[in-house]
PDB file of C-alpha atoms in Angstrom:
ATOM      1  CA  UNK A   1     117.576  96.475  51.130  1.00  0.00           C
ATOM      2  CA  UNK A   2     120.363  98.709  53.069  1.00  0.00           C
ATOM      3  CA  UNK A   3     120.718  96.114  55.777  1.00  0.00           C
ATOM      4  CA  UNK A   4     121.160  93.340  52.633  1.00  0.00           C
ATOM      5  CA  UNK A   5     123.802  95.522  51.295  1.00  0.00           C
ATOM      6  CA  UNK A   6     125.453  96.302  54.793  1.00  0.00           C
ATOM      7  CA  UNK A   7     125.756  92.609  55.168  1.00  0.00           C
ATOM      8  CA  UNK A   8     126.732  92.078  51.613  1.00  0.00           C
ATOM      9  CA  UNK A   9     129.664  94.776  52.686  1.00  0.00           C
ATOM     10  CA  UNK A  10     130.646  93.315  56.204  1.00  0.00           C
ATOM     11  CA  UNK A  11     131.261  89.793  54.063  1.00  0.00           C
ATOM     12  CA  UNK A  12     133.080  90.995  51.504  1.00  0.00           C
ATOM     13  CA  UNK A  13     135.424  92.922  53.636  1.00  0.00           C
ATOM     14  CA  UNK A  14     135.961  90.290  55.904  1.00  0.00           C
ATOM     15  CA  UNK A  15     137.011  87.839  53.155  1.00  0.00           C
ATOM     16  CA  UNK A  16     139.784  90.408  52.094  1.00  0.00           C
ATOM     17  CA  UNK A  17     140.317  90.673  55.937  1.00  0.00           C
ATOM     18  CA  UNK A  18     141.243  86.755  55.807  1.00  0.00           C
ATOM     19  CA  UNK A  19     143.239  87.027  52.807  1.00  0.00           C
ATOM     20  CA  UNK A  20     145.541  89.553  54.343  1.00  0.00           C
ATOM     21  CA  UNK A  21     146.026  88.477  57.369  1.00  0.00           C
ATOM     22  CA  UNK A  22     146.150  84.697  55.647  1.00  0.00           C
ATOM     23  CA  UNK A  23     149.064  83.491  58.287  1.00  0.00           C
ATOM     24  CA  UNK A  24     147.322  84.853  61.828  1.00  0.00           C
ATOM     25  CA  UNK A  25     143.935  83.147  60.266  1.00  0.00           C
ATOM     26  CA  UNK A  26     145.464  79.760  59.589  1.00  0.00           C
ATOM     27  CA  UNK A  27     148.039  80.070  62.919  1.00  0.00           C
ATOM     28  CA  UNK A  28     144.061  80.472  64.595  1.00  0.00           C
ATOM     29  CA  UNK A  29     142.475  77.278  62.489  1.00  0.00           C
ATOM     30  CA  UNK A  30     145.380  75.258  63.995  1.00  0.00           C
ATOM     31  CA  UNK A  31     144.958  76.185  67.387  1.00  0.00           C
ATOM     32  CA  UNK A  32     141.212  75.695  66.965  1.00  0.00           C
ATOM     33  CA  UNK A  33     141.737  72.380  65.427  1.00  0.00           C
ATOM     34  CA  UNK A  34     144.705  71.375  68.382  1.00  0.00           C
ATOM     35  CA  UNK A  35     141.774  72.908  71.266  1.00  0.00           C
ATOM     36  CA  UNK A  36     138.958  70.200  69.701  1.00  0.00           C
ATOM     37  CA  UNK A  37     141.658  67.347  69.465  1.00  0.00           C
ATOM     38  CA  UNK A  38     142.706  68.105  73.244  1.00  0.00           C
ATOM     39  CA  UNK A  39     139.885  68.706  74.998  1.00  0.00           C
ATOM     40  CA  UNK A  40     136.618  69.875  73.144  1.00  0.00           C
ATOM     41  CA  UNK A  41     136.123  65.885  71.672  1.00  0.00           C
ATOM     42  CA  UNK A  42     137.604  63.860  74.328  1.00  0.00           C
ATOM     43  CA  UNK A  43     135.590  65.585  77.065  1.00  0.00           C
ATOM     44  CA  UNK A  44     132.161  66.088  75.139  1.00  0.00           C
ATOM     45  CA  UNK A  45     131.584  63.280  72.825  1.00  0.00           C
ATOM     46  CA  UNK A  46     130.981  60.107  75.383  1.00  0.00           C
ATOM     47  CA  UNK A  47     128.446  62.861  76.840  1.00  0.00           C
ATOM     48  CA  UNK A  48     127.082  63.234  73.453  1.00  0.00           C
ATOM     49  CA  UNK A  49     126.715  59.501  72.895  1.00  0.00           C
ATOM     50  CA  UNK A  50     125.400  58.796  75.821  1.00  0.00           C
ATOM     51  CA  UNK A  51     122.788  61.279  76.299  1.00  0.00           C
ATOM     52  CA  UNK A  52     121.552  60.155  72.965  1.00  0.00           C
ATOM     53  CA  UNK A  53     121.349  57.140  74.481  1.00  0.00           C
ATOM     54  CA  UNK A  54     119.805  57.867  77.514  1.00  0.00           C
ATOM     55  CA  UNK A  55     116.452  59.241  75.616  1.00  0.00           C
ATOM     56  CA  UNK A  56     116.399  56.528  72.476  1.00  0.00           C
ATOM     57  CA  UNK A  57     116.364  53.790  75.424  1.00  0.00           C
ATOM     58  CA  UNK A  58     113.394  55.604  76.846  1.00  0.00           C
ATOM     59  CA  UNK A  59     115.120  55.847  80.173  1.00  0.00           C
ATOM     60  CA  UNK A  60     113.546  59.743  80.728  1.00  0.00           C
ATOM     61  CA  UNK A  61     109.999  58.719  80.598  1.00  0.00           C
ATOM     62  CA  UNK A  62     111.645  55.406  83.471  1.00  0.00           C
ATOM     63  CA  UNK A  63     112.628  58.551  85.636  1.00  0.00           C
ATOM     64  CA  UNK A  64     109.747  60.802  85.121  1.00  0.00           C
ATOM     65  CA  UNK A  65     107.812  59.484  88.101  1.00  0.00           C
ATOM     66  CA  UNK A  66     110.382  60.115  90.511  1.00  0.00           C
ATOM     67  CA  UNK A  67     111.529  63.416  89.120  1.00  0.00           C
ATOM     68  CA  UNK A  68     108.179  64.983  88.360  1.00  0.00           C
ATOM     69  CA  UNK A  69     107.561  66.040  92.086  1.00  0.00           C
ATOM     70  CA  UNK A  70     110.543  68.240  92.099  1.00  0.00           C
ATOM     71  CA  UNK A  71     110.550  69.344  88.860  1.00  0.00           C
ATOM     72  CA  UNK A  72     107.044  69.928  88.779  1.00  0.00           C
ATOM     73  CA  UNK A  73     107.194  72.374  92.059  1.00  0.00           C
ATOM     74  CA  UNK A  74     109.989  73.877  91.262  1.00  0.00           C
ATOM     75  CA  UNK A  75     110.076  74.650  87.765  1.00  0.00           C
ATOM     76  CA  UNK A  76     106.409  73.637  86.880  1.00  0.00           C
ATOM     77  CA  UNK A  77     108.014  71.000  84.174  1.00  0.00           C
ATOM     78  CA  UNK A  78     107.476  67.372  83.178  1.00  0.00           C
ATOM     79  CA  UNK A  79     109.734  65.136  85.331  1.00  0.00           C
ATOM     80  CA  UNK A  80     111.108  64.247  82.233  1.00  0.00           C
ATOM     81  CA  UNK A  81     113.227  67.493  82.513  1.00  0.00           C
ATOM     82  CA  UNK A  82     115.117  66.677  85.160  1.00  0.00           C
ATOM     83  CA  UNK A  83     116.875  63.750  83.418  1.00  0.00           C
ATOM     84  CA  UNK A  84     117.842  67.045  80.649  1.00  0.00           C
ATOM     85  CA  UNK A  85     118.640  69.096  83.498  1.00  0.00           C
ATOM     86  CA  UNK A  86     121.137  66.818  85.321  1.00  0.00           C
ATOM     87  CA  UNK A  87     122.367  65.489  81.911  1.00  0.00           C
ATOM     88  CA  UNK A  88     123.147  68.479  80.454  1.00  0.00           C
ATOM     89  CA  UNK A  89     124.947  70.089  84.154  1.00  0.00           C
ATOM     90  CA  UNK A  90     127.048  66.617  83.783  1.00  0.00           C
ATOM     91  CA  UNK A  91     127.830  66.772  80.088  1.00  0.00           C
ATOM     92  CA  UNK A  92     128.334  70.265  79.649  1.00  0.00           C
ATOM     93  CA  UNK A  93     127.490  72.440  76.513  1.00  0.00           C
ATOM     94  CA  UNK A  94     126.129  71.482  74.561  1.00  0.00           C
ATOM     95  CA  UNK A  95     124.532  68.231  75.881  1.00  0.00           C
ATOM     96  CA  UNK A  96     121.388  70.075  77.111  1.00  0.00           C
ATOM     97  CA  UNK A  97     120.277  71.801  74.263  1.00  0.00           C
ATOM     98  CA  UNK A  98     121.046  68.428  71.835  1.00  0.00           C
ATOM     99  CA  UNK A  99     118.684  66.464  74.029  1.00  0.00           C
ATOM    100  CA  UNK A 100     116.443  69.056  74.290  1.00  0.00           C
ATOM    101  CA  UNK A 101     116.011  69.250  70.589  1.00  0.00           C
ATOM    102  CA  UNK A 102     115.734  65.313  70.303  1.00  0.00           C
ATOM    103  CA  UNK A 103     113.143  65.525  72.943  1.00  0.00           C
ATOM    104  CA  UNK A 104     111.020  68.362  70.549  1.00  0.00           C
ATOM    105  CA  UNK A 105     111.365  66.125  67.051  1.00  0.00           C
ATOM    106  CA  UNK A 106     110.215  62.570  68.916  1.00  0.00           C
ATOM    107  CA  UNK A 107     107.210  64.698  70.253  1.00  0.00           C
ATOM    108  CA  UNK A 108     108.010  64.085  73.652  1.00  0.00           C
ATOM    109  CA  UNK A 109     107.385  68.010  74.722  1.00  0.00           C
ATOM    110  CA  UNK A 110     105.872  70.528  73.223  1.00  0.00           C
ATOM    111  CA  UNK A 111     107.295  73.933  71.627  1.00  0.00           C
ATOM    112  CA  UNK A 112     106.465  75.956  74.998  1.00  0.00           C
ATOM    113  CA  UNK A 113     108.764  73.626  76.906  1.00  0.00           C
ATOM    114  CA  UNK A 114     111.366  72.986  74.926  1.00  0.00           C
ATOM    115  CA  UNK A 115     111.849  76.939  74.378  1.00  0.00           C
ATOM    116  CA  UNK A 116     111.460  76.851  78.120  1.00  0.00           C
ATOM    117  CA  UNK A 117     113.767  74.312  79.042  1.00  0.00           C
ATOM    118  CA  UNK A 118     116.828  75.555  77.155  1.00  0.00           C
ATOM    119  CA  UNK A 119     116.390  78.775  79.356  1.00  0.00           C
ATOM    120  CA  UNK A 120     118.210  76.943  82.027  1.00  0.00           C
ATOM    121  CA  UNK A 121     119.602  73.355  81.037  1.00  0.00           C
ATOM    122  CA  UNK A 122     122.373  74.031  78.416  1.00  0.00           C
ATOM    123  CA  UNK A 123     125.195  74.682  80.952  1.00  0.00           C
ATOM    124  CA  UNK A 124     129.127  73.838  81.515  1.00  0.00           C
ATOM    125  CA  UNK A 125     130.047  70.770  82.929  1.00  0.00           C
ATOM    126  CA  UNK A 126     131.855  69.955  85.671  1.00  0.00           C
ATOM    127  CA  UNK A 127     135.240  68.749  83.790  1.00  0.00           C
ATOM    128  CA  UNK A 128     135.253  72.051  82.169  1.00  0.00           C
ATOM    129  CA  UNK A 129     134.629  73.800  85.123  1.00  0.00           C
ATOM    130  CA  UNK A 130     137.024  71.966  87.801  1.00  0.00           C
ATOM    131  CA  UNK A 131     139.573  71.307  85.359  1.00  0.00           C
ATOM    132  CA  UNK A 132     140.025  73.979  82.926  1.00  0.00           C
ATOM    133  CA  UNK A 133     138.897  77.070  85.217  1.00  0.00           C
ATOM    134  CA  UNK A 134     139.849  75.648  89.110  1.00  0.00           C
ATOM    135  CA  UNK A 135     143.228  73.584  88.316  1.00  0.00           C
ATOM    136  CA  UNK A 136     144.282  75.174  85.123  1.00  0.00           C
ATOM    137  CA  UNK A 137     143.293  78.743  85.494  1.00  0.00           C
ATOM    138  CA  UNK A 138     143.506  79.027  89.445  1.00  0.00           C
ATOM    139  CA  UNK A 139     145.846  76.153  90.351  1.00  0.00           C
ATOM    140  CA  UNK A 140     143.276  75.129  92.710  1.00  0.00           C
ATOM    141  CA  UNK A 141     140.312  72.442  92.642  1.00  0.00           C
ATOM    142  CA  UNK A 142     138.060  74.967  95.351  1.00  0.00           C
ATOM    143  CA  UNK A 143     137.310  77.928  93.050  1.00  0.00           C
ATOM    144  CA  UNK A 144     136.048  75.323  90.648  1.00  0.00           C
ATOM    145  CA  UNK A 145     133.979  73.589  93.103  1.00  0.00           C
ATOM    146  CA  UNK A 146     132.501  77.210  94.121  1.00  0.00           C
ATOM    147  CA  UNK A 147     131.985  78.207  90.505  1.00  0.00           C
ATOM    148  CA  UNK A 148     130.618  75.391  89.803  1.00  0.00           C
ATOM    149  CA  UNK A 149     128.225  74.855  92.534  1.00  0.00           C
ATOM    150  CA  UNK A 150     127.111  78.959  91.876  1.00  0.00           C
ATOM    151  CA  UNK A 151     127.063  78.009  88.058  1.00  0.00           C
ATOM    152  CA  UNK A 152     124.147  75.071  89.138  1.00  0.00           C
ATOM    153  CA  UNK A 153     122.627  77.146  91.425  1.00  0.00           C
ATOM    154  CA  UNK A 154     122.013  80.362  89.093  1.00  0.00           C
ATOM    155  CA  UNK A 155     120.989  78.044  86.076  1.00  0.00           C
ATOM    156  CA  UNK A 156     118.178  76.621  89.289  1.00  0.00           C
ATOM    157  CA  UNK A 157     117.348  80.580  89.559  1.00  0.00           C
ATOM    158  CA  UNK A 158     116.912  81.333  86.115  1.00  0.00           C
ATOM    159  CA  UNK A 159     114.498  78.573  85.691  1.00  0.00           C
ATOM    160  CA  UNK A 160     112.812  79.453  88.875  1.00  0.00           C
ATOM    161  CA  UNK A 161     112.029  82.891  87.460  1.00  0.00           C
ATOM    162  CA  UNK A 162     110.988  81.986  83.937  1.00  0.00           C
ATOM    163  CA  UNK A 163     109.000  78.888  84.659  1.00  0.00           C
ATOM    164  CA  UNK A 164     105.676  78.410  82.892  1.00  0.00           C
ATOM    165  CA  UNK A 165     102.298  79.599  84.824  1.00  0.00           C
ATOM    166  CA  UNK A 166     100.616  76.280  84.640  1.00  0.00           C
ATOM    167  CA  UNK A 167     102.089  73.141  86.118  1.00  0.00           C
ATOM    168  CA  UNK A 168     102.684  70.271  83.890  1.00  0.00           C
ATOM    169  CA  UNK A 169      99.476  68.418  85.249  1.00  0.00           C
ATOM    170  CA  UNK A 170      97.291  71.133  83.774  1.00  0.00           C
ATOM    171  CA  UNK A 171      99.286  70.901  79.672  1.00  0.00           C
ATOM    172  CA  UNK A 172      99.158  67.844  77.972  1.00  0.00           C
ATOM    173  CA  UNK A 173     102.399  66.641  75.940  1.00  0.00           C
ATOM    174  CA  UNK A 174     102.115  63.926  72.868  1.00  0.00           C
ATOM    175  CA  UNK A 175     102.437  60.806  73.788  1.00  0.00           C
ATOM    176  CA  UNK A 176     106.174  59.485  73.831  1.00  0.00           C
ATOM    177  CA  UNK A 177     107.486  56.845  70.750  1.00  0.00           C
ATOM    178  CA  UNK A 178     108.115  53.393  71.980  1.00  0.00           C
ATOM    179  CA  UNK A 179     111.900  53.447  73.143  1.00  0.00           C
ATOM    180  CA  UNK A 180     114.468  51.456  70.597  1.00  0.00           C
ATOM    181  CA  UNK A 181     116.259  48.174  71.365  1.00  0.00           C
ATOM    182  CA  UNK A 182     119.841  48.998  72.819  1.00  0.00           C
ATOM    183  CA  UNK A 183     122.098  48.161  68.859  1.00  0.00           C
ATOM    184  CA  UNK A 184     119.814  50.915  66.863  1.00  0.00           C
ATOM    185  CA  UNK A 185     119.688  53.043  70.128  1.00  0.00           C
ATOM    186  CA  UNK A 186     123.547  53.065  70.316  1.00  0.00           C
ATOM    187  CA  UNK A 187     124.265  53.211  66.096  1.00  0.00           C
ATOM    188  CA  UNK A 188     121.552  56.319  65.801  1.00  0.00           C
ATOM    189  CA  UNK A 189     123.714  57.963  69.676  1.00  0.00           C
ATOM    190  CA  UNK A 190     127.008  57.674  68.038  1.00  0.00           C
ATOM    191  CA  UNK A 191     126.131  58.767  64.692  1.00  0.00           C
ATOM    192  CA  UNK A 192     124.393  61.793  65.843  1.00  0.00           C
ATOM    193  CA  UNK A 193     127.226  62.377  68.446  1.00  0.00           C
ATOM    194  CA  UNK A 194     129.920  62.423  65.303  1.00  0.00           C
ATOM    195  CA  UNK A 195     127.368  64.722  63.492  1.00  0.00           C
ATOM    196  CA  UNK A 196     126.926  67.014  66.387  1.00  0.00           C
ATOM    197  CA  UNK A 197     130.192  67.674  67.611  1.00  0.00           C
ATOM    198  CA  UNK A 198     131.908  68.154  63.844  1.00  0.00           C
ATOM    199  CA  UNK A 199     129.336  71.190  64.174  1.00  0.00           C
ATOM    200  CA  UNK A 200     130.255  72.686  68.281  1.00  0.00           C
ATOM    201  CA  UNK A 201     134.319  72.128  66.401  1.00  0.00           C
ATOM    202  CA  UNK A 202     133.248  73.855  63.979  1.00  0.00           C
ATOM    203  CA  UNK A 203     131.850  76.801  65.566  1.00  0.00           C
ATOM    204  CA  UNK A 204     134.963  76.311  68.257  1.00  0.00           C
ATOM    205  CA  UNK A 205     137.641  76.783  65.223  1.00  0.00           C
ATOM    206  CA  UNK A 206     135.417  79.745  63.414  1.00  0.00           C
ATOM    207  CA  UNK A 207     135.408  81.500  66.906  1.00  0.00           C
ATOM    208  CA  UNK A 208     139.235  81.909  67.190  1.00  0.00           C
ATOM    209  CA  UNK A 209     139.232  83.310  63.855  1.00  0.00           C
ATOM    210  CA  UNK A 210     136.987  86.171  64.680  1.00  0.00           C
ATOM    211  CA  UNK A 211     138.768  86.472  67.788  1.00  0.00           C
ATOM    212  CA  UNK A 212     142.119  86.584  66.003  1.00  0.00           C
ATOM    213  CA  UNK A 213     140.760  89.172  63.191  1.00  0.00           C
ATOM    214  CA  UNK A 214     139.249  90.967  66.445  1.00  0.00           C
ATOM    215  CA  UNK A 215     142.781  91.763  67.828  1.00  0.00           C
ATOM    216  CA  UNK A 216     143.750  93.696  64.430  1.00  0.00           C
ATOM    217  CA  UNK A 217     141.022  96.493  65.848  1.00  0.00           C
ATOM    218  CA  UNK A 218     141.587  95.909  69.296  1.00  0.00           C
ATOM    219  CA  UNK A 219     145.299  95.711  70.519  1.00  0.00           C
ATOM    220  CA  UNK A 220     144.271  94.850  73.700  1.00  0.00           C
ATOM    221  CA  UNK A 221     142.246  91.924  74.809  1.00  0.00           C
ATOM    222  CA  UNK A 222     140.033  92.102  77.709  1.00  0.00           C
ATOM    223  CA  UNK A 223     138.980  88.468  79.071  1.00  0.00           C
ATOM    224  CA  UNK A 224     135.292  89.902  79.030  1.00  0.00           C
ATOM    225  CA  UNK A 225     135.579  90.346  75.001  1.00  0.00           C
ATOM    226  CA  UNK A 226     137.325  86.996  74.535  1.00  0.00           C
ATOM    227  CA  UNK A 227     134.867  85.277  76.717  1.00  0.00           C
ATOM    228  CA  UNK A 228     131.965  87.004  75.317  1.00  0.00           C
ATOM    229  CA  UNK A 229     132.793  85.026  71.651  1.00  0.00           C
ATOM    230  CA  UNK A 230     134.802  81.983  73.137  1.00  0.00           C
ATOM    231  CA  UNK A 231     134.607  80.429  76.684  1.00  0.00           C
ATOM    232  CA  UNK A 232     137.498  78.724  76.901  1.00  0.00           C
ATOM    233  CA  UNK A 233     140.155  81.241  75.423  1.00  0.00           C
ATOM    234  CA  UNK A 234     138.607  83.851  77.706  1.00  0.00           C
ATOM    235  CA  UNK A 235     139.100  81.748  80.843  1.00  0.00           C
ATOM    236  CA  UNK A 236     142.451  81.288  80.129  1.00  0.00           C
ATOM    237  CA  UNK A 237     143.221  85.028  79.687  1.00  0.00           C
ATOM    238  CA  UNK A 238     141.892  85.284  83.455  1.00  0.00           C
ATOM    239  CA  UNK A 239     143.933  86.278  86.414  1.00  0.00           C
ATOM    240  CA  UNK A 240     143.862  83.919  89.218  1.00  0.00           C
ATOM    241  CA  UNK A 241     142.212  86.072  92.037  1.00  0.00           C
ATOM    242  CA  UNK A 242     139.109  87.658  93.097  1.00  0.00           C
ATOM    243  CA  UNK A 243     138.814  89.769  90.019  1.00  0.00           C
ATOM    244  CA  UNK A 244     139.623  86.256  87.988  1.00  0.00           C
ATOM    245  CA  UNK A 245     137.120  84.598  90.054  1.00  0.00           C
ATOM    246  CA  UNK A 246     134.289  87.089  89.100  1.00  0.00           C
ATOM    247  CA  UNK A 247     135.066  87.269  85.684  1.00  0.00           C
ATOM    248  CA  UNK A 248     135.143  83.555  85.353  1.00  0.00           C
ATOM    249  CA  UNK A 249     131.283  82.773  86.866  1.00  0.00           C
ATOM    250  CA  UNK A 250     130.074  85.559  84.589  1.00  0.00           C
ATOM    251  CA  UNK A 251     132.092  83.772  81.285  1.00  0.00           C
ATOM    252  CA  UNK A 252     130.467  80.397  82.541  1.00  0.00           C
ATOM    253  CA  UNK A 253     126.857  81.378  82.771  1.00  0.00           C
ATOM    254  CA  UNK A 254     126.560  83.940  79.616  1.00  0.00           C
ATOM    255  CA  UNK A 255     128.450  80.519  77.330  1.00  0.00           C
ATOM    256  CA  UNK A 256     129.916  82.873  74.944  1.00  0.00           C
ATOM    257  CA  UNK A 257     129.093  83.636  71.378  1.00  0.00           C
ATOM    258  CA  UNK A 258     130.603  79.766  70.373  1.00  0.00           C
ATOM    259  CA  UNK A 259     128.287  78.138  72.595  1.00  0.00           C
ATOM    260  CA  UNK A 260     125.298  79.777  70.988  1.00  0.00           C
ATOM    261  CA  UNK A 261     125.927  79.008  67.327  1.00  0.00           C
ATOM    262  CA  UNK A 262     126.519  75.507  68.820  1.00  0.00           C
ATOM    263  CA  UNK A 263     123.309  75.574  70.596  1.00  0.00           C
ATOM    264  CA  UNK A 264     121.734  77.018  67.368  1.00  0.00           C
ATOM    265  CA  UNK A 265     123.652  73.864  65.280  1.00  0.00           C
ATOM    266  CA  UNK A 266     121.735  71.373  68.113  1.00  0.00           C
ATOM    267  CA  UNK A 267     118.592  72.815  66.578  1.00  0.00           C
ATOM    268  CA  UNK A 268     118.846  73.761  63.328  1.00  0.00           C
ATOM    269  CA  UNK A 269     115.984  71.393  62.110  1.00  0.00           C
ATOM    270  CA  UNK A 270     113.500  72.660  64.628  1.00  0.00           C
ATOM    271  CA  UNK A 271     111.406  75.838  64.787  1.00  0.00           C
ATOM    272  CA  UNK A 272     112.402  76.293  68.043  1.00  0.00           C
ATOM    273  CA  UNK A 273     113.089  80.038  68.891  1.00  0.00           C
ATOM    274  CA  UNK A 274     116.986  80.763  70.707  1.00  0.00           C
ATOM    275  CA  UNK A 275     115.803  83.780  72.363  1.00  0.00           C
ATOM    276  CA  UNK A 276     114.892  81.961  75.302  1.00  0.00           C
ATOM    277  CA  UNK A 277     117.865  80.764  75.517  1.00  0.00           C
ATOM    278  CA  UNK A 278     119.261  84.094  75.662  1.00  0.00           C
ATOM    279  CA  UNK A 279     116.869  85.075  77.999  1.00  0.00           C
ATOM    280  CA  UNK A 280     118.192  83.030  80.423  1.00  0.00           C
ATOM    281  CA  UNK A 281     121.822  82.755  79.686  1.00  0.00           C
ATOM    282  CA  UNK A 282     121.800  86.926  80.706  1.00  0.00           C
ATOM    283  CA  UNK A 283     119.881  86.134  83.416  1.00  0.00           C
ATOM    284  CA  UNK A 284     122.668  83.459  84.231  1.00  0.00           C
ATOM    285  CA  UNK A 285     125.612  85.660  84.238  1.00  0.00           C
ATOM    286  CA  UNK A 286     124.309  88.401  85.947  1.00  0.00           C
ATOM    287  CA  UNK A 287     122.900  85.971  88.924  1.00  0.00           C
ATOM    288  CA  UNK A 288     126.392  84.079  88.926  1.00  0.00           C
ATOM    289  CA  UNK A 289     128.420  87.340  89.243  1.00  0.00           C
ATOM    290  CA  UNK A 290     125.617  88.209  92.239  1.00  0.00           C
ATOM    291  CA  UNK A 291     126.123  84.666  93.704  1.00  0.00           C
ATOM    292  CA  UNK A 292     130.206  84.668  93.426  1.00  0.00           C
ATOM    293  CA  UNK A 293     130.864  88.619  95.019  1.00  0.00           C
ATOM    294  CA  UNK A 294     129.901  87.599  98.553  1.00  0.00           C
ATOM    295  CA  UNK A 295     131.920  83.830  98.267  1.00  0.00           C
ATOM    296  CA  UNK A 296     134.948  85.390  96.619  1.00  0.00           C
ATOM    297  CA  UNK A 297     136.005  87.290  99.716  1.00  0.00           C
ATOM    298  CA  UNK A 298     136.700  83.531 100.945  1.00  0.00           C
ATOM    299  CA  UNK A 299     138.988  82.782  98.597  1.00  0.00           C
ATOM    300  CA  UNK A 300     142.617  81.736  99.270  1.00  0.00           C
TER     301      UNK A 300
END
């Protein structure tokens, strides 16, 4: 009953928190809402759409054959993985854990893998990463390539480490639904697309205002702090050197706070457990930071 009422306290004071600092809360809902409009929903809902897509058309079970080998011997996984894997590296977050969700309620893998899976394939996407953090926080397209090709590579390591015991050949998944024709595939993608990223702007816009109530606490504002609750404002408080460079690959593989309520929103309807997730999003970080010390010494 004392944590109820400690809750019941931290909510109540942080509604009077928003009422007094009204103006700095609203100025922080309009840059939220301006961040979605320029770059959250032009950059992640064709991703959304499409991955949709991608798995009512039945097109993962078309590449299972040829992706089972590798997926099976490296991360002891269905091949139909691999299509999330690559998917969700390309789309960015969070693409992987939406499909991995859709993948759990059609029955096409089972609790175990699922939980596994989003371990290691809910991850930034390249236009984030070469855009936002090489040319608009370094001024250079090569510390996005590295970070980018470390960020792939330690989400490769954390599944490595955390795979399953058994290889797929030895479980046995439910049998997958017949795929849709392409109109219903394409009205269910987009509608679930709007749905899903209304809820990552959502989380994107609530995330500034924590951030922006944060700073009445903290004067100063450490990129590490800012990142931990919101990716993208904590890349941009970076510095554009070695220091920058590190901080930036550790931002990138922990997500931020944001990316986890998103990744929470992706599977609300499921009993599907996030602390795999976290797992391997710690796991993440600390590997990238590992990976990027010896490769930024090479830096410009």
């Amino acid at each position: 009953m004392t944590k109820r009422y400690f809750s019941i306290l931290i909510l109540l004071g942080t509604m009077l928190l928003l009422l007094w600092q009204s103006g700095p809360a609203a100025a922080a809902v309009r840059e939220g809402l301006a961040l979605c409009a320029h770059a959250v929903i032009p950059a992640l809902f064709p991703f959304l759409v499409l991955s949709g897509l991608f798995l009512a058309l039945g097109y993962g079970e078309a590449l299972n054959p040829l992706l089972r080998p590798v997926m099976g011997r490296l991360f002891h996984a269905d091949g139909l993985a691999g299509g999330v894997f690559f998917l969700g590296i390309l789309g960015g977050y969070p693409v992987g854990a939406r499909m991995i969700g859709q993948l759990y309620r059609e029955g096409r893998c089972g609790r175990q893998e699922a939980e596994y899976l989003l371990s290691f394939c809910n991850n930034a996407g390249p236009a984030f990463v070469l855009g936002m953090v090489g040319l608009g926080r370094f001024g250079d397209l090569r510390p996005g390539l590295y970070l980018y090709g470390l960020h792939v590579f330690s989400a490769i390591l954390v599944g490595i480490l955390l795979r399953p015991k058994e290889k797929p050949s030895a479980r046995s998944l439910p049998a997958p639904p017949p795929p849709r024709s392409f109109a219903p595939a394409l009205i269910g993608a987009v509608q679930s697309a709007f749905s899903g990223i209304l809820q990552v702007c959502g989380f994107v816009i609530f995330s500034l205002v924590i951030l922006q109530l944060l700073t009445l606490f903290l004067p100063w504002q450490h990129p590490l702090l800012t990142g931990f609750v919101e990716l993208t404002c904590g890349i941009l408080q970076l510095t554009g050197d070695q220091q920058g460079f590190l901080l930036a690959a550790i931002l990138l593989g922990w997500g931020g706070l944001s990316v986890l309520g998103q990744t929470a929103a992706m599977l609300a309807d499921t009993d599907l457990s996030l602390r795999p997730y976290l797992r391997g999003k710690i796991l993440q970080a600390v590997f990238s930071f590992l990976l990027a010390l010896p490769v930024s010494f090479f830096l410009p």
